[in-house]
CSV table of C-alpha atoms in Angstrom, one decimal:
chain,number,residue,atom,x,y,z
A,1,MET,CA,-1.0,-8.7,2.9
A,2,HIS,CA,0.2,-5.5,3.7
A,3,ILE,CA,-1.5,-1.4,3.5
A,4,THR,CA,1.3,0.4,2.2
A,5,ARG,CA,1.4,4.3,2.2
A,6,PRO,CA,0.9,5.3,-1.3
A,7,GLY,CA,3.6,4.9,-3.5
A,8,ARG,CA,4.8,2.0,-2.2
A,9,ARG,CA,3.2,-1.9,-1.6
A,10,PHE,CA,0.4,-3.8,0.0
A,11,GLY,CA,-1.2,-6.3,-0.9
A,12,ALA,CA,-2.5,-4.9,-0.6
A,13,ARG,CA,0.7,-4.2,0.3
A,14,ILE,CA,-3.0,-6.9,3.6
A,15,ALA,CA,-0.4,-4.5,1.7
A,16,ILE,CA,-2.5,-5.0,4.4
A,17,ALA,CA,-5.6,-3.3,5.7
A,18,GLY,CA,-5.8,0.5,6.6
A,19,ALA,CA,-5.1,0.6,9.6
A,20,ILE,CA,-0.9,-0.3,9.9
A,21,ALA,CA,-0.5,2.6,6.7
A,22,LEU,CA,-2.1,4.8,9.3
A,23,SER,CA,-0.8,3.5,12.1
A,24,LEU,CA,2.8,4.1,10.4
A,25,THR,CA,1.9,7.7,9.3
A,26,LEU,CA,1.0,8.7,12.1
A,27,SER,CA,3.6,7.2,14.3
A,28,GLY,CA,6.7,8.7,12.7
A,29,CYS,CA,9.2,7.0,15.0
A,30,ALA,CA,12.1,4.2,15.0
A,31,ALA,CA,11.8,0.7,15.1
A,32,THR,CA,11.9,-0.7,19.1
A,33,SER,CA,13.4,-3.4,19.9
A,34,GLY,CA,11.7,-6.3,21.8
A,35,PRO,CA,13.5,-9.1,23.7
A,36,ALA,CA,16.2,-12.0,21.9
A,37,SER,CA,12.9,-15.1,20.8
A,38,THR,CA,14.8,-18.6,21.4
A,39,PRO,CA,11.6,-21.0,21.4
A,40,THR,CA,12.1,-24.6,21.8
A,41,SER,CA,10.6,-27.1,19.7
A,42,SER,CA,6.4,-27.8,20.6
A,43,ALA,CA,4.9,-31.2,19.9
A,44,THR,CA,2.2,-29.7,19.7
A,45,GLN,CA,0.8,-28.8,16.4
A,46,PRO,CA,-0.4,-25.4,15.8
A,47,THR,CA,-4.2,-23.7,14.6
A,48,LEU,CA,-5.2,-23.3,11.3
A,49,THR,CA,-7.3,-21.1,12.4
A,50,PHE,CA,-7.6,-17.5,13.2
A,51,ALA,CA,-10.0,-14.7,14.6
A,52,GLY,CA,-11.4,-11.8,12.6
A,53,PRO,CA,-11.2,-8.0,13.8
A,54,ASN,CA,-14.5,-9.0,16.2
A,55,GLY,CA,-13.3,-12.5,16.9
A,56,GLU,CA,-15.3,-14.2,13.9
A,57,LYS,CA,-14.2,-17.5,12.5
A,58,PRO,CA,-12.8,-17.8,9.3
A,59,ASP,CA,-14.5,-20.0,6.6
A,60,ALA,CA,-13.3,-20.8,3.5
A,61,LEU,CA,-14.2,-19.1,-0.2
A,62,SER,CA,-16.2,-22.6,-0.5
A,63,ALA,CA,-18.4,-20.6,1.8
A,64,LEU,CA,-19.8,-17.7,-0.3
A,65,SER,CA,-21.6,-20.9,-2.8
A,66,LEU,CA,-25.1,-20.2,-4.6
A,67,THR,CA,-27.1,-22.2,-6.3
A,68,ALA,CA,-28.4,-21.7,-9.8
A,69,ASP,CA,-31.4,-20.5,-9.6
A,70,GLU,CA,-30.1,-18.0,-7.1
A,71,ILE,CA,-27.9,-17.0,-9.8
A,72,ALA,CA,-30.1,-16.9,-12.0
A,73,LYS,CA,-31.6,-14.0,-9.9
A,74,VAL,CA,-29.2,-12.3,-8.9
A,75,LYS,CA,-28.3,-12.2,-13.0
A,76,ALA,CA,-32.4,-10.8,-14.0
A,77,GLY,CA,-32.1,-8.5,-10.7
A,78,ASN,CA,-29.9,-6.0,-12.6
A,79,PHE,CA,-27.7,-5.1,-9.6
A,80,THR,CA,-24.7,-2.4,-9.3
A,81,ALA,CA,-21.2,-2.4,-7.9
A,82,ALA,CA,-19.1,0.0,-6.4
A,83,PHE,CA,-14.9,0.2,-5.3
A,84,VAL,CA,-13.7,2.3,-2.2
A,85,TRP,CA,-10.4,1.3,-1.9
A,86,HIS,CA,-7.9,3.4,0.4
A,87,THR,CA,-5.2,3.5,-1.8
A,88,SER,CA,-3.8,2.1,-5.4
A,89,SER,CA,-1.4,-0.4,-5.3
A,90,ASP,CA,-1.1,-3.9,-7.5
A,91,PHE,CA,-2.5,-5.8,-4.9
A,92,VAL,CA,-5.8,-3.6,-4.5
A,93,THR,CA,-5.8,-3.9,-8.5
A,94,ALA,CA,-5.2,-7.6,-8.8
A,95,VAL,CA,-8.1,-8.2,-6.2
A,96,GLU,CA,-10.8,-5.7,-8.1
A,97,LYS,CA,-9.3,-7.9,-11.1
A,98,GLY,CA,-10.9,-11.2,-9.5
A,99,ALA,CA,-14.0,-8.9,-7.9
A,100,ARG,CA,-15.0,-7.6,-12.0
A,101,GLU,CA,-14.5,-10.9,-13.7
A,102,GLU,CA,-17.0,-12.3,-10.6
A,103,PHE,CA,-19.2,-9.1,-11.1
A,104,GLU,CA,-19.3,-10.3,-14.8
A,105,LYS,CA,-20.1,-13.6,-14.3
A,106,LEU,CA,-23.3,-13.1,-12.1
A,107,GLY,CA,-24.4,-10.2,-14.1
A,108,ILE,CA,-23.7,-7.4,-11.9
A,109,LYS,CA,-22.5,-3.5,-13.4
A,110,VAL,CA,-19.5,-2.0,-11.7
A,111,VAL,CA,-20.5,2.1,-11.6
A,112,ALA,CA,-18.2,2.9,-9.9
A,113,SER,CA,-13.6,2.4,-7.9
A,114,THR,CA,-12.7,5.1,-5.8
A,115,GLN,CA,-9.2,5.4,-4.1
A,116,ALA,CA,-8.3,7.8,-1.3
A,117,GLY,CA,-4.1,7.8,-1.2
A,118,PHE,CA,-4.8,6.4,2.4
A,119,ASN,CA,-6.7,9.7,3.6
A,120,ALA,CA,-9.7,9.2,5.6
A,121,ALA,CA,-10.7,12.8,4.5
A,122,THR,CA,-11.0,11.5,0.7
A,123,GLN,CA,-12.1,8.3,1.9
A,124,ALA,CA,-15.6,9.8,3.5
A,125,ASN,CA,-15.9,11.7,-0.2
A,126,ASN,CA,-15.6,9.0,-2.6
A,127,VAL,CA,-18.2,7.2,0.2
A,128,GLN,CA,-20.8,10.5,-1.0
A,129,THR,CA,-19.5,10.7,-4.2
A,130,VAL,CA,-20.6,6.9,-4.7
A,131,LEU,CA,-23.8,6.4,-3.1
A,132,ALA,CA,-25.2,9.3,-5.0
A,133,LEU,CA,-24.8,6.9,-8.4
A,134,HIS,CA,-27.0,3.9,-6.2
A,135,PRO,CA,-24.9,1.4,-6.6
A,136,SER,CA,-27.1,-2.1,-4.7
A,137,ILE,CA,-23.3,-3.3,-3.5
A,138,VAL,CA,-20.0,-1.3,-2.0
A,139,VAL,CA,-16.8,-2.9,-1.5
A,140,GLY,CA,-14.9,-1.2,1.0
A,141,ILE,CA,-11.7,-1.1,3.3
A,142,ALA,CA,-11.6,1.3,5.8
A,143,VAL,CA,-9.0,3.7,6.4
A,144,ASP,CA,-8.9,4.3,9.3
A,145,PRO,CA,-11.8,2.1,11.2
A,146,THR,CA,-12.3,4.4,13.3
A,147,SER,CA,-13.4,7.5,11.4
A,148,ALA,CA,-14.7,4.8,8.7
A,149,ALA,CA,-17.8,4.3,11.0
A,150,LYS,CA,-19.2,7.8,10.7
A,151,ALA,CA,-17.6,8.0,6.6
A,152,PHE,CA,-19.8,5.1,6.1
A,153,GLN,CA,-22.8,4.3,7.9
A,154,PRO,CA,-25.3,6.4,4.7
A,155,VAL,CA,-23.9,3.4,2.8
A,156,VAL,CA,-25.4,1.4,6.2
A,157,ASP,CA,-28.8,3.6,6.5
A,158,SER,CA,-29.4,3.6,2.5
A,159,GLY,CA,-30.1,-0.2,2.5
A,160,THR,CA,-26.7,-0.9,0.0
A,161,LYS,CA,-25.4,-3.7,0.5
A,162,LEU,CA,-21.7,-3.7,2.4
A,163,VAL,CA,-19.0,-6.1,1.8
A,164,ILE,CA,-15.2,-5.5,3.7
A,165,MET,CA,-12.4,-6.3,2.6
A,166,THR,CA,-10.0,-6.8,5.9
A,167,THR,CA,-10.4,-3.9,7.4
A,168,PRO,CA,-14.4,-3.0,9.2
A,169,PRO,CA,-15.3,0.2,10.4
A,170,ALA,CA,-15.0,0.1,13.9
A,171,GLY,CA,-17.9,-1.6,15.7
A,172,TYR,CA,-19.4,-2.9,12.6
A,173,LYS,CA,-21.0,-5.9,13.2
A,174,ALA,CA,-21.2,-8.4,10.1
A,175,GLY,CA,-24.9,-9.7,9.4
A,176,LYS,CA,-26.0,-6.4,10.6
A,177,ASP,CA,-23.5,-3.4,9.0
A,178,PHE,CA,-22.0,-5.2,6.6
A,179,VAL,CA,-22.0,-8.5,4.7
A,180,SER,CA,-19.0,-10.4,4.9
A,181,ILE,CA,-15.0,-9.9,5.6
A,182,VAL,CA,-13.5,-11.5,3.0
A,183,THR,CA,-8.9,-12.1,4.0
A,184,GLU,CA,-6.5,-13.7,3.4
A,185,ASP,CA,-5.7,-16.7,5.7
A,186,LEU,CA,-3.3,-15.3,8.2
A,187,SER,CA,-2.6,-19.4,9.6
A,188,LYS,CA,-1.8,-20.5,5.8
A,189,ALA,CA,0.2,-17.3,5.1
A,190,GLY,CA,2.2,-18.1,8.8
A,191,LYS,CA,2.8,-21.4,7.7
A,192,ALA,CA,3.9,-21.0,4.1
A,193,ASN,CA,6.6,-18.6,4.9
A,194,ALA,CA,7.7,-21.1,8.0
A,195,ASP,CA,8.1,-24.0,4.7
A,196,ILE,CA,9.6,-21.7,2.9
A,197,ILE,CA,12.8,-20.6,5.1
A,198,GLY,CA,13.0,-24.2,6.4
A,199,LYS,CA,13.1,-25.7,3.2
A,200,GLU,CA,15.7,-23.3,2.2
A,201,MET,CA,17.8,-23.9,5.4
A,202,LYS,CA,17.1,-27.5,5.5
A,203,GLY,CA,15.7,-27.3,8.6
A,204,GLU,CA,18.7,-26.2,10.3
A,205,GLY,CA,19.8,-22.4,11.9
A,206,GLU,CA,19.5,-19.7,13.6
A,207,VAL,CA,16.7,-17.1,12.6
A,208,GLY,CA,15.6,-13.6,13.2
A,209,TYR,CA,12.4,-12.2,12.6
A,210,LEU,CA,11.1,-8.5,12.1
A,211,SER,CA,7.8,-8.2,12.8
A,212,TYR,CA,5.6,-4.9,13.5
A,213,ASN,CA,5.4,-4.0,16.4
A,214,ALA,CA,2.3,-2.4,17.0
A,215,ASN,CA,-1.7,-4.5,18.3
A,216,PHE,CA,-3.3,-5.4,14.2
A,217,TRP,CA,-5.0,-7.7,14.6
A,218,PHE,CA,-4.1,-9.5,10.9
A,219,THR,CA,-0.3,-9.0,11.3
A,220,ASN,CA,-0.6,-9.3,14.9
A,221,GLN,CA,-1.8,-13.7,13.9
A,222,ARG,CA,0.2,-13.7,10.8
A,223,ASP,CA,3.9,-13.2,12.2
A,224,GLN,CA,2.4,-15.5,15.7
A,225,ALA,CA,1.4,-18.4,13.1
A,226,PHE,CA,4.8,-18.4,11.5
A,227,LYS,CA,6.8,-18.5,14.9
A,228,ASP,CA,4.1,-20.8,15.9
A,229,TRP,CA,5.1,-23.1,12.8
A,230,LEU,CA,8.9,-22.9,12.5
A,231,GLY,CA,9.2,-24.1,16.2
A,232,TYR,CA,6.9,-27.4,15.7
A,233,SER,CA,7.6,-28.2,11.9
A,234,TYR,CA,11.0,-27.2,12.1
A,235,PRO,CA,12.4,-27.7,16.0
A,236,LYS,CA,16.1,-27.6,15.3
A,237,MET,CA,15.7,-23.9,14.0
A,238,GLN,CA,16.0,-21.1,16.6
A,239,ILE,CA,14.6,-17.5,16.7
A,240,VAL,CA,17.7,-16.3,17.7
A,241,ASP,CA,16.5,-12.6,17.4
A,242,SER,CA,13.3,-11.0,17.7
A,243,GLU,CA,13.1,-7.1,17.1
A,244,GLY,CA,9.8,-4.4,16.5
A,245,PHE,CA,9.7,-2.2,13.8
A,246,ALA,CA,6.5,1.7,13.2
A,247,ASP,CA,8.3,2.1,10.2
A,248,GLU,CA,8.8,0.2,7.6
A,249,THR,CA,12.2,2.4,7.1
A,250,ALA,CA,13.9,2.0,9.8
A,251,THR,CA,14.1,-2.2,8.9
A,252,GLN,CA,17.8,-1.9,7.5
A,253,THR,CA,19.3,-0.3,10.5
A,254,ILE,CA,17.2,-2.9,12.9
A,255,ALA,CA,18.4,-5.6,10.0
A,256,ALA,CA,22.2,-4.8,10.2
A,257,ALA,CA,22.8,-4.3,14.7
A,258,MET,CA,20.5,-8.6,14.2
A,259,ILE,CA,23.8,-9.4,11.6
A,260,ALA,CA,27.1,-7.9,13.6
A,261,LYS,CA,25.1,-9.3,16.1
A,262,HIS,CA,24.1,-12.9,14.8
A,263,PRO,CA,26.9,-13.7,12.4
A,264,ASN,CA,25.7,-17.3,12.5
A,265,MET,CA,22.2,-15.9,11.5
A,266,LYS,CA,21.0,-17.2,7.9
A,267,ALA,CA,17.7,-16.5,7.5
A,268,ILE,CA,14.9,-13.0,8.5
A,269,TYR,CA,11.8,-13.4,8.9
A,270,VAL,CA,9.8,-9.7,7.9
A,271,SER,CA,6.4,-9.0,8.8
A,272,TRP,CA,6.1,-7.3,4.9
A,273,ALA,CA,7.6,-7.2,1.2
A,274,THR,CA,7.8,-3.4,1.7
A,275,ALA,CA,9.4,-3.9,5.3
A,276,ALA,CA,12.1,-6.5,4.1
A,277,GLN,CA,13.4,-4.3,0.6
A,278,GLY,CA,15.6,-2.6,3.7
A,279,VAL,CA,16.9,-6.0,5.3
A,280,VAL,CA,17.7,-7.1,1.6
A,281,ALA,CA,19.6,-3.8,1.5
A,282,ALA,CA,21.0,-4.4,4.9
A,283,ILE,CA,22.6,-8.4,3.7
A,284,ARG,CA,23.3,-7.0,1.3
A,285,ALA,CA,26.0,-4.0,2.7
A,286,ALA,CA,27.6,-7.1,4.6
A,287,GLY,CA,28.8,-9.0,2.1
A,288,ARG,CA,26.6,-11.2,3.1
A,289,THR,CA,24.6,-13.8,0.4
A,290,ASP,CA,24.1,-16.7,3.3
A,291,ILE,CA,21.4,-15.0,5.0
A,292,LYS,CA,18.0,-15.3,2.9
A,293,VAL,CA,14.4,-13.7,3.6
A,294,VAL,CA,11.1,-14.2,3.7
A,295,THR,CA,8.5,-12.6,3.7
A,296,ASN,CA,4.8,-12.1,2.8
A,297,ASP,CA,3.2,-10.0,-0.7
A,298,LEU,CA,5.0,-9.8,-4.2
A,299,ASP,CA,6.7,-6.9,-4.6
A,300,THR,CA,8.6,-6.2,-7.7
A,301,THR,CA,11.7,-5.8,-6.2
A,302,LEU,CA,12.4,-9.0,-3.6
A,303,ALA,CA,11.1,-10.5,-7.1
A,304,ALA,CA,14.1,-9.3,-9.0
A,305,ALA,CA,16.6,-10.0,-5.4
A,306,MET,CA,15.2,-13.9,-6.2
A,307,VAL,CA,16.2,-14.6,-9.3
A,308,GLY,CA,19.6,-15.8,-9.8
A,309,ASN,CA,20.0,-17.4,-6.0
A,310,GLY,CA,19.1,-14.2,-4.5
A,311,PRO,CA,18.6,-12.7,-0.6
A,312,VAL,CA,15.6,-13.5,-1.0
A,313,ALA,CA,14.0,-17.4,-0.1
A,314,GLY,CA,10.5,-16.5,-1.1
A,315,LEU,CA,7.3,-14.3,-1.2
A,316,VAL,CA,3.6,-15.5,0.4
A,317,GLY,CA,0.8,-14.1,-1.6
A,318,ASN,CA,-2.4,-12.9,-0.7
A,319,GLY,CA,-5.1,-14.9,-2.4
A,320,SER,CA,-5.5,-11.9,-4.1
A,321,LEU,CA,-8.2,-12.9,-7.1
A,322,GLY,CA,-9.5,-14.9,-4.8
A,323,ILE,CA,-10.0,-12.1,-2.3
A,324,GLY,CA,-11.3,-10.6,-5.1
A,325,GLN,CA,-13.7,-13.5,-7.0
A,326,GLY,CA,-14.7,-13.4,-2.0
A,327,LEU,CA,-15.5,-10.3,-2.2
A,328,ALA,CA,-18.4,-10.2,-5.4
A,329,LEU,CA,-19.4,-13.9,-3.6
A,330,ALA,CA,-20.2,-11.9,-0.7
A,331,GLY,CA,-22.2,-9.2,-2.8
A,332,ALA,CA,-24.6,-11.4,-4.6
A,333,PHE,CA,-25.5,-13.0,-1.1
A,334,GLY,CA,-26.5,-9.4,0.3
A,335,VAL,CA,-28.4,-8.6,-2.0
A,336,LEU,CA,-30.1,-12.2,-2.2
A,337,ASN,CA,-30.6,-11.3,1.5
A,338,LYS,CA,-29.6,-14.7,1.6
A,339,PRO,CA,-27.4,-14.9,5.6
A,340,ALA,CA,-23.3,-15.4,4.7
A,341,PRO,CA,-20.3,-15.8,7.0
A,342,ALA,CA,-18.9,-13.6,8.9
A,343,LEU,CA,-15.1,-14.0,7.7
A,344,VAL,CA,-14.2,-15.7,4.6
A,345,ALA,CA,-10.0,-16.2,4.1
A,346,SER,CA,-8.8,-17.3,0.7
A,347,ASP,CA,-5.7,-19.1,0.5
A,348,PRO,CA,-2.2,-17.8,-0.1
A,349,THR,CA,0.3,-18.5,-2.3
A,350,SER,CA,4.2,-19.5,-2.2
A,351,VAL,CA,6.4,-17.9,-4.7
A,352,THR,CA,9.7,-18.9,-4.4
A,353,GLY,CA,12.0,-19.3,-7.5
A,354,ASP,CA,11.0,-22.7,-8.9
A,355,ASN,CA,7.3,-21.6,-9.6
A,356,LEU,CA,7.1,-17.3,-9.7
A,357,LYS,CA,6.0,-17.0,-13.3
A,358,ASP,CA,3.3,-19.5,-12.1
A,359,ALA,CA,2.7,-18.2,-8.5
A,360,TRP,CA,2.9,-14.4,-10.3
A,361,LYS,CA,-0.1,-15.3,-12.6
A,362,ALA,CA,-2.1,-17.4,-10.1
A,363,ASP,CA,-1.6,-14.4,-7.3
A,364,TYR,CA,-2.4,-11.2,-9.5
A,365,GLY,CA,-3.4,-13.1,-12.8
A,366,SER,CA,-0.7,-10.9,-15.0
A,367,ASP,CA,2.4,-11.9,-16.6
A,368,LEU,CA,5.4,-11.4,-14.2
A,369,PRO,CA,7.0,-7.8,-14.8
A,370,ALA,CA,10.0,-7.8,-17.3
A,371,SER,CA,11.5,-5.9,-14.3
A,372,VAL,CA,12.0,-8.7,-12.7
A,373,GLY,CA,14.3,-10.3,-15.3
A,374,LYS,CA,13.2,-14.5,-15.0
């Protein structure tokens, strides 16, 4: 999941979270290089767990279960819900679709959906607009965690149940200020990336690693999980160059240098999809038909580059519908005053050329765009 700037994609894109987008917008700086990394294989199996922004340990979506009596109480409560998003995107649309479907099953009426265009002041205004409708539940994600602490405080003070997608306001605690965080399972996403490229390369060869170089809990852990699982599951594969970027528009230049420096490199991992578009452009500009890319988030441009043995080996979706379902169920926990897990994770979706159409539908709940050409 990466949260992109307006006019470009997350996922979502988790998109990644609003904090990433804000960091990219404010930094305005070129990518920086990290030291080359050549990890040896590990005999110890990596963990399939991760930690939330405040050290929360994740539970599966199945932990958000309601009894028949609890569902009946929610349906009888005439509860309402509103969305306070950071931006609009295909990922957000898919998450909201999953949430709306679950809210409908629970008899909870959605009264508003707002998006802030990655503007913290706009989001603060949206909070006030939504609260005027007196919703029982607010589903939100902070554009900027620091300013969001003040912006979302009226939600907390009003007794409205706040549910968070990925990025909470700074200082907010689960069970006190909000019900739960719902996000993607980062360790499973990293493993899925490693498995896609490992199988594509038949377990051997040189790999490039291009990651987001700022301190952000979500992306950092997903990137590290890829490295850990690649080293464990595919010991004959070696990361020969590890580079960082702060601005996703710089990835083409960085990837071009990596390709020139390592003529035997046959794969590149990138933190998220819109950043990977520049890597695909660099591969094509170099005339290299033997280098494959793997990355996170569903993206129509990269999906098209997967068709016909193109340069993209696969994508890892965020489990978008599942995230939406989890947000709605967490909201129901809130109005019931039922203790909820602090952090809940949706399973990611591995997408390759073999399952592109079905996997896209499973993750986004919509048909593969005709522009992809499959």
